[in-house]
Coordinates of C-alpha atoms and ligand atoms in Angstrom, one line a residue:
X22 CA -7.4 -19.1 16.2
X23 CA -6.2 -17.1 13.4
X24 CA -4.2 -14.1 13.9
X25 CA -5.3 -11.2 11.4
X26 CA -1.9 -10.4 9.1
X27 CA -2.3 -6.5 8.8
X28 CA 1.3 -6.4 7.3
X29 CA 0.6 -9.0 4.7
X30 CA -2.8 -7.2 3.5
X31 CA -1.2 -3.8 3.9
X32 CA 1.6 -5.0 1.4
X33 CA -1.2 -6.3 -1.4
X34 CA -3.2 -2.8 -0.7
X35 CA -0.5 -1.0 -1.6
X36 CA 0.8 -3.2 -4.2
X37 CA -3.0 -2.2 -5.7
X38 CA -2.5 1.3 -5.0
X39 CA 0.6 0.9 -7.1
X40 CA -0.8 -0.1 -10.1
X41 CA -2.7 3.2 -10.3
X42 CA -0.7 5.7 -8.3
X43 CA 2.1 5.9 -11.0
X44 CA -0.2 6.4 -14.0
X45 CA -2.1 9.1 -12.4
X46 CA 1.0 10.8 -10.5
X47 CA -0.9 11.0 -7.7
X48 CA 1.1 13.4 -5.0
X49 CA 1.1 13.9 -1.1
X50 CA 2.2 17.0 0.4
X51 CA 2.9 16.3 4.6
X52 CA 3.3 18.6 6.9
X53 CA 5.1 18.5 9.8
X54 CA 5.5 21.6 12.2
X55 CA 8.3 21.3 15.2
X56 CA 10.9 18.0 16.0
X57 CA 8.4 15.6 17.9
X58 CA 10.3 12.7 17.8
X59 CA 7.1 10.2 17.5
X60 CA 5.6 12.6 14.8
X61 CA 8.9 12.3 13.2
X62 CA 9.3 8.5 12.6
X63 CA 5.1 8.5 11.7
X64 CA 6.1 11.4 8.8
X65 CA 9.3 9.0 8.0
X66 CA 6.9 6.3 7.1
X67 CA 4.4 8.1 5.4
X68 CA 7.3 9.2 3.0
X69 CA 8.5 5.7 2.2
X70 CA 4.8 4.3 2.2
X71 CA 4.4 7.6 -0.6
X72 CA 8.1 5.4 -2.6
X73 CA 6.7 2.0 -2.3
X74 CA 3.0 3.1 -3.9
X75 CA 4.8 5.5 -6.6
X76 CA 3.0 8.5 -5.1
X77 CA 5.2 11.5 -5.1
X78 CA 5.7 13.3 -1.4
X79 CA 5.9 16.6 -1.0
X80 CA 7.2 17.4 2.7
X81 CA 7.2 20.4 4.7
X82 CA 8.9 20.3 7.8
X83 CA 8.5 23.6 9.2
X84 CA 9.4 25.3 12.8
X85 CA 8.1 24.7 16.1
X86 CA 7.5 28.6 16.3
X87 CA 5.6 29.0 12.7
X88 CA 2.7 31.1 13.4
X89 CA -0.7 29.8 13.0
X90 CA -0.9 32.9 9.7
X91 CA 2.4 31.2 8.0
X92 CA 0.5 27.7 8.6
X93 CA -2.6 28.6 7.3
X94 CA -0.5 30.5 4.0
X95 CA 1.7 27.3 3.4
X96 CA -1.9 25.3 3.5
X97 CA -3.5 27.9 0.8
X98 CA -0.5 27.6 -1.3
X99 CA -1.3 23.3 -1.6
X100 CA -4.8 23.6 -1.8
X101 CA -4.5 25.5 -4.6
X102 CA -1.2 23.6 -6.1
X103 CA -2.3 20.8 -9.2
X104 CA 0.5 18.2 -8.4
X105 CA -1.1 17.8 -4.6
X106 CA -3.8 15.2 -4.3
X107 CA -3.7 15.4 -0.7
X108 CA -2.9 17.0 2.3
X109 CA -1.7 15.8 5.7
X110 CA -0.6 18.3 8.8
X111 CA 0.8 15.2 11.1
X112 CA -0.3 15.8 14.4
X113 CA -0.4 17.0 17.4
X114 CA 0.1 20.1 16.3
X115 CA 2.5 22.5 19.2
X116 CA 0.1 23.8 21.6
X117 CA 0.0 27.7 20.3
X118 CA -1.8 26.3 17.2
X119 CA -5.5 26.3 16.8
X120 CA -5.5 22.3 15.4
X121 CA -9.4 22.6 14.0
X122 CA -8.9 25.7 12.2
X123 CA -6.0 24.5 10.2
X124 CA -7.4 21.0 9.7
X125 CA -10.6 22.7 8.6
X126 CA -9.0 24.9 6.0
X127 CA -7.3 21.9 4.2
X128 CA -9.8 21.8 1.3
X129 CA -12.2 18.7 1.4
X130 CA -11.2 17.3 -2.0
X131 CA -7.6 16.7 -0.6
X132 CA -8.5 15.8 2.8
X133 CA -7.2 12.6 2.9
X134 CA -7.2 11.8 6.7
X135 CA -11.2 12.4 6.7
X136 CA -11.2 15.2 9.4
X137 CA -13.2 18.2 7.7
X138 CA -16.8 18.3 9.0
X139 CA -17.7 18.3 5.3
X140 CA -16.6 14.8 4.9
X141 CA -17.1 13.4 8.1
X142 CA -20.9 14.4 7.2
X143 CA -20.5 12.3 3.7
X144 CA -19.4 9.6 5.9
X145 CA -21.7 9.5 8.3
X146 CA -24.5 9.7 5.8
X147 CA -23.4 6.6 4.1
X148 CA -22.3 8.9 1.0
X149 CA -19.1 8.2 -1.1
X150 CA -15.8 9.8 -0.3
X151 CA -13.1 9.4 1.9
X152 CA -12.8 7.5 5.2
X153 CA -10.9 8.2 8.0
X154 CA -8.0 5.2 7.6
X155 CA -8.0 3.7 11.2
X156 CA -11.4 2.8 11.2
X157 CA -11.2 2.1 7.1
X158 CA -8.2 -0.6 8.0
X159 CA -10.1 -2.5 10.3
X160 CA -13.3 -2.9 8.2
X161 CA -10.7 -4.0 5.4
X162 CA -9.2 -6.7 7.9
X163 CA -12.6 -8.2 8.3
X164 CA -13.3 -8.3 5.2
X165 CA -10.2 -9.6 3.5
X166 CA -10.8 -12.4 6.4
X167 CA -14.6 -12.9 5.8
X168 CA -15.4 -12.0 9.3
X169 CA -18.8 -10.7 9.0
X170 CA -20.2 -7.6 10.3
X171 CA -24.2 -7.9 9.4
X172 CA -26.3 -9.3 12.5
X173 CA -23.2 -9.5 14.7
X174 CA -22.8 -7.7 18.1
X175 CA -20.1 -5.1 17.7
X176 CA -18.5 -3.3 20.8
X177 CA -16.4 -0.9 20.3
X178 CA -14.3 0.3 23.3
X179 CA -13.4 4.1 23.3
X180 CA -14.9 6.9 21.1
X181 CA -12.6 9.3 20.1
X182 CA -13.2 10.9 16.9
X183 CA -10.5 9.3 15.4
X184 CA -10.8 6.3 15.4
X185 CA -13.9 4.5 17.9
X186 CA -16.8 7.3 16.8
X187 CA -16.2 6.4 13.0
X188 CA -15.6 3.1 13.9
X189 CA -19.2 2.7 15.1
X190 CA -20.9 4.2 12.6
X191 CA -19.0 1.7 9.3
X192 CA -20.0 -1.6 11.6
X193 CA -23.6 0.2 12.0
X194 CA -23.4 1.0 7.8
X195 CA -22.2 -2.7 7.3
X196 CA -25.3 -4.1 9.6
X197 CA -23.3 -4.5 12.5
X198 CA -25.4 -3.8 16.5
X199 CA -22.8 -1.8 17.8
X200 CA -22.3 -0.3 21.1
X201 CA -20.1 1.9 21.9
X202 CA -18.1 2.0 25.1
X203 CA -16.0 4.4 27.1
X204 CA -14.4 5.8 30.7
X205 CA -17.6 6.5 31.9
X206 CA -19.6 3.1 30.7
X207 CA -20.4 1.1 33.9
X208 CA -19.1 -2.4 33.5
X209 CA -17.9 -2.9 30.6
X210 CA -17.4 -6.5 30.7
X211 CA -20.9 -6.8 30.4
X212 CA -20.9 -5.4 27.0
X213 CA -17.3 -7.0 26.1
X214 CA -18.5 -10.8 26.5
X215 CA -21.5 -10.3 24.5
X216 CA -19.5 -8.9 21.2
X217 CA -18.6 -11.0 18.3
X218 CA -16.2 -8.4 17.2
X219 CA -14.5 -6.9 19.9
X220 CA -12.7 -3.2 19.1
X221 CA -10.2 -1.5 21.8
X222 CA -8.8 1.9 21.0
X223 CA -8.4 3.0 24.4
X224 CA -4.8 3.4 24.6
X225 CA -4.1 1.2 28.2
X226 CA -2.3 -1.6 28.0
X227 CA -3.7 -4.8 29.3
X228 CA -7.5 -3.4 29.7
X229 CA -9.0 -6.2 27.5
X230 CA -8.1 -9.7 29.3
X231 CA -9.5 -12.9 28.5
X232 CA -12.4 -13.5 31.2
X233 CA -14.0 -10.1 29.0
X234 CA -13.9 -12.0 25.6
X235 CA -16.6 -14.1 24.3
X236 CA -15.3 -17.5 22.7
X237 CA -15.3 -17.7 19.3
X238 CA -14.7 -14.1 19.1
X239 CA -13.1 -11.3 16.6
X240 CA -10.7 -9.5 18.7
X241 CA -9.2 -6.3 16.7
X242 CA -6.7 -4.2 19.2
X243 CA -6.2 -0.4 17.8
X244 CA -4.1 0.7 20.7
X245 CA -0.4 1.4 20.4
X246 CA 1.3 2.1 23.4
X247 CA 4.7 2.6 24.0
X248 CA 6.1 1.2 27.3
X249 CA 9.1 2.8 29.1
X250 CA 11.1 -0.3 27.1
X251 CA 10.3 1.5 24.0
X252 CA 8.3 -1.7 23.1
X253 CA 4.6 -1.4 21.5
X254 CA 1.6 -3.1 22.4
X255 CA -1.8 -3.0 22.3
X256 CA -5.1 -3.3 24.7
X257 CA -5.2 -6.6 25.0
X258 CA -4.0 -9.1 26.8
X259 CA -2.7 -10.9 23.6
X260 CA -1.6 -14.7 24.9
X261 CA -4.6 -15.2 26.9
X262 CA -7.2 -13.7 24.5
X263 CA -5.6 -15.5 21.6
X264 CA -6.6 -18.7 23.5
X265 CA -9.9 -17.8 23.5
X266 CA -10.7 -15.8 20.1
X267 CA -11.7 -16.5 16.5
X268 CA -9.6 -13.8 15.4
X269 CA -7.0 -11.9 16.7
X270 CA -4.9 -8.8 15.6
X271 CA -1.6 -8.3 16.8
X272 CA 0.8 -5.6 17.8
X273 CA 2.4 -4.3 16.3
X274 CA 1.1 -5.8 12.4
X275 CA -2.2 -5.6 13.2
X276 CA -4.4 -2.4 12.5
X277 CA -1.2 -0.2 12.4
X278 CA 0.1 -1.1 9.3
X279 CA -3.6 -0.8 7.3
X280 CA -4.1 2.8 8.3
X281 CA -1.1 3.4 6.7
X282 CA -1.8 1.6 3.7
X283 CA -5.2 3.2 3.9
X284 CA -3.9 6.2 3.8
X285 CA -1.9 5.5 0.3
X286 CA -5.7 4.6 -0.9
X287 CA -7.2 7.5 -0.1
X288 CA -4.4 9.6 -2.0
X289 CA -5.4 7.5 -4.9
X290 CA -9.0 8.0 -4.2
X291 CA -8.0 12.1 -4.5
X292 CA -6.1 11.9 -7.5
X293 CA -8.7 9.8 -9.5
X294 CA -11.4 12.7 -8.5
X295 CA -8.7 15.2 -9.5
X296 CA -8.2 13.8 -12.7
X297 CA -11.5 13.3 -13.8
Ligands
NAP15 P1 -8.2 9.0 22.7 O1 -8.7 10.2 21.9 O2 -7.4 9.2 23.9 O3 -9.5 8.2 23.1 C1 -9.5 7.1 24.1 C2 -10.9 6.6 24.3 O4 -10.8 5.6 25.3 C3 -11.8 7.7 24.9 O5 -13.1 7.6 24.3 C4 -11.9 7.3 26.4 O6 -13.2 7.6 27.0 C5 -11.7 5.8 26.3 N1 -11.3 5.2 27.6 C6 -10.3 5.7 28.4 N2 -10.1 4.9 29.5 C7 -11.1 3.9 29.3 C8 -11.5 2.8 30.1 N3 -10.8 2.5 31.3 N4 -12.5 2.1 29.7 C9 -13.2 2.3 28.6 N5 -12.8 3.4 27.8 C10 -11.8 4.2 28.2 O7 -7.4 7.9 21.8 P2 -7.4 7.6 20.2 O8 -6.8 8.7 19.5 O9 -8.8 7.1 19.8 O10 -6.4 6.4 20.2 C11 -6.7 5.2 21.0 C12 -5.6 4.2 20.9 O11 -5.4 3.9 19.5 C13 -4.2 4.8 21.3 O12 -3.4 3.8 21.9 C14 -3.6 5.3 20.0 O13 -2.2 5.2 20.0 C15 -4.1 4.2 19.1 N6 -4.2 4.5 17.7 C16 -3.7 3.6 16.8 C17 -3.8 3.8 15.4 C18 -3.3 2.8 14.5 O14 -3.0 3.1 13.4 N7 -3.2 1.6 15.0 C19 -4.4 5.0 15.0 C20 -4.9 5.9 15.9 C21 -4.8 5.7 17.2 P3 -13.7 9.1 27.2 O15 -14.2 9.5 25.8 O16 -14.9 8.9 28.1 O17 -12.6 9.9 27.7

């Protein structure tokens, strides 16, 4: 069994990212409205992922109250401003703020989470341009460990937009068979032990134990939940599984990490289109 290193691969994506970032003074402006604590620590690291890839950050932390006009003005102001490549409201956003109108006003050429309609269409299409990083950071794990996707059952477990909907469609793009599973799928073992690469992003700790995973498998845990210890794990039942599978991802260092250093890609990605 060999346990997919998402912290090792993160390092060298970013270390690639590096090369380029600097030259092309690629910049990210994040935007954090309110004190959540969680959104906090995430914005903490997307500012020293930003150091370690030599892109500039440009933060905003604004108040909880902020009005959905002084959002939308502040958003305006970095769509229009040269030294921002991207753009990134962390969310959730507090609950008096209408989430899709201010992720949909973030202009699509720095949209670097993949979240307007305009480039979730490109995406879904097959068409070049960004990717949404979750989903982008697992196909980069299966690549960088030759785990193939083409002819291979794929089962994905949960379909959020976020992360399992886009999910599906990149195994479908890379040949995968994918179904893709949720609260309302009957039996979902039945679909689990059939799947070469397994996926949960469910978000419930202990849902994917071993008697649901086929031998031999590719097992790739999303989930990151935080138990009343403060301590993170995933969806599966890691020391049984690992028994069992191929391929595992652990967590935390497992798919967490990537996104991140996906994300630094896609700034790239924004500033090469900029300065072109
Ligand atoms: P979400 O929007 O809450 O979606 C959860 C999905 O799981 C839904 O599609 C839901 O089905 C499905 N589900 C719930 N209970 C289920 C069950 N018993 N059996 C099968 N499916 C079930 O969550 P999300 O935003 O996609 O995130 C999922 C997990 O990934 C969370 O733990 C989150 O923290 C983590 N995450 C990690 C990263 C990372 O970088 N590693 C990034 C994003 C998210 P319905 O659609 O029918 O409700």
């Amino acid at each position: 069994m060999t346990i997919l290193d998402g912290k090792a691969l993160a390092e060298k994506v970013k270390a690639e990212v590096r090369a380029e970032a600097e030259r092309l003074k690629a910049g990210l402006a994040v935007v954090l409205v309110g004190e959540d604590p969680a959104s906090q620590i995430y914005v903490r690291g997307k500012e020293r992922d930003c150091g370690e890839c030599g892109i500039q950050s440009f933060s905003h932390r604004i108040p909880a109250e902020t009005t959905q006009a002084e959002l939308l003005a502040l958003l305006a102001e970095l769509n229009e401003d040269p030294k921002i490549d991207g753009i990134l409201v962390q969310l959730p956003l507090p609950g008096h703020l209408d989430t899709r109108q201010v992720l949909e006003s973030i202009r699509p050429d720095k949209d670097v989470d993949c979240f307007h309609p305009l480039n979730v269409g490109k995406m879904t299409l097959g068409r070049e341009g960004f990717r949404p990083c979750t989903p982008a950071g697992v196909m980069e794990l299966l690549a960088a460990y030759d785990i193939p996707v083409r002819g291979k059952r794929c089962v994905v477990i949960g379909r959020s937009s976020l992360v399992g909907q886009p999910l599906s469609t990149l195994l479908t793009q890379a040949d995968g068979t994918v179904s893709l599973c949720h609260s309302k799928t009957p039996d979902l073992a039945a679909y689990t032990r059939e799947a070469d690469i397994l996926v949960s992003a469910v978000g419930r700790t202990g849902l994917v134990t071993a008697d649901m995973v086929k031998p031999g498998a590719a097992v790739i845990d999303v989930a990151m939940n935080r138990g009343p210890d403060g301590k993170l794990s995933g969806d599966v039942d890691f020391g049984p599984v690992s028994e069992k599978a191929a391929f595992i991802t652990p967590v935390p260092g497992g798919v967490g990490p990537m996104t991140r250093a996906m994300l630094m890609r896609s700034v790239l990605y924004a500033a090469k289109l900029h300065r072109e």
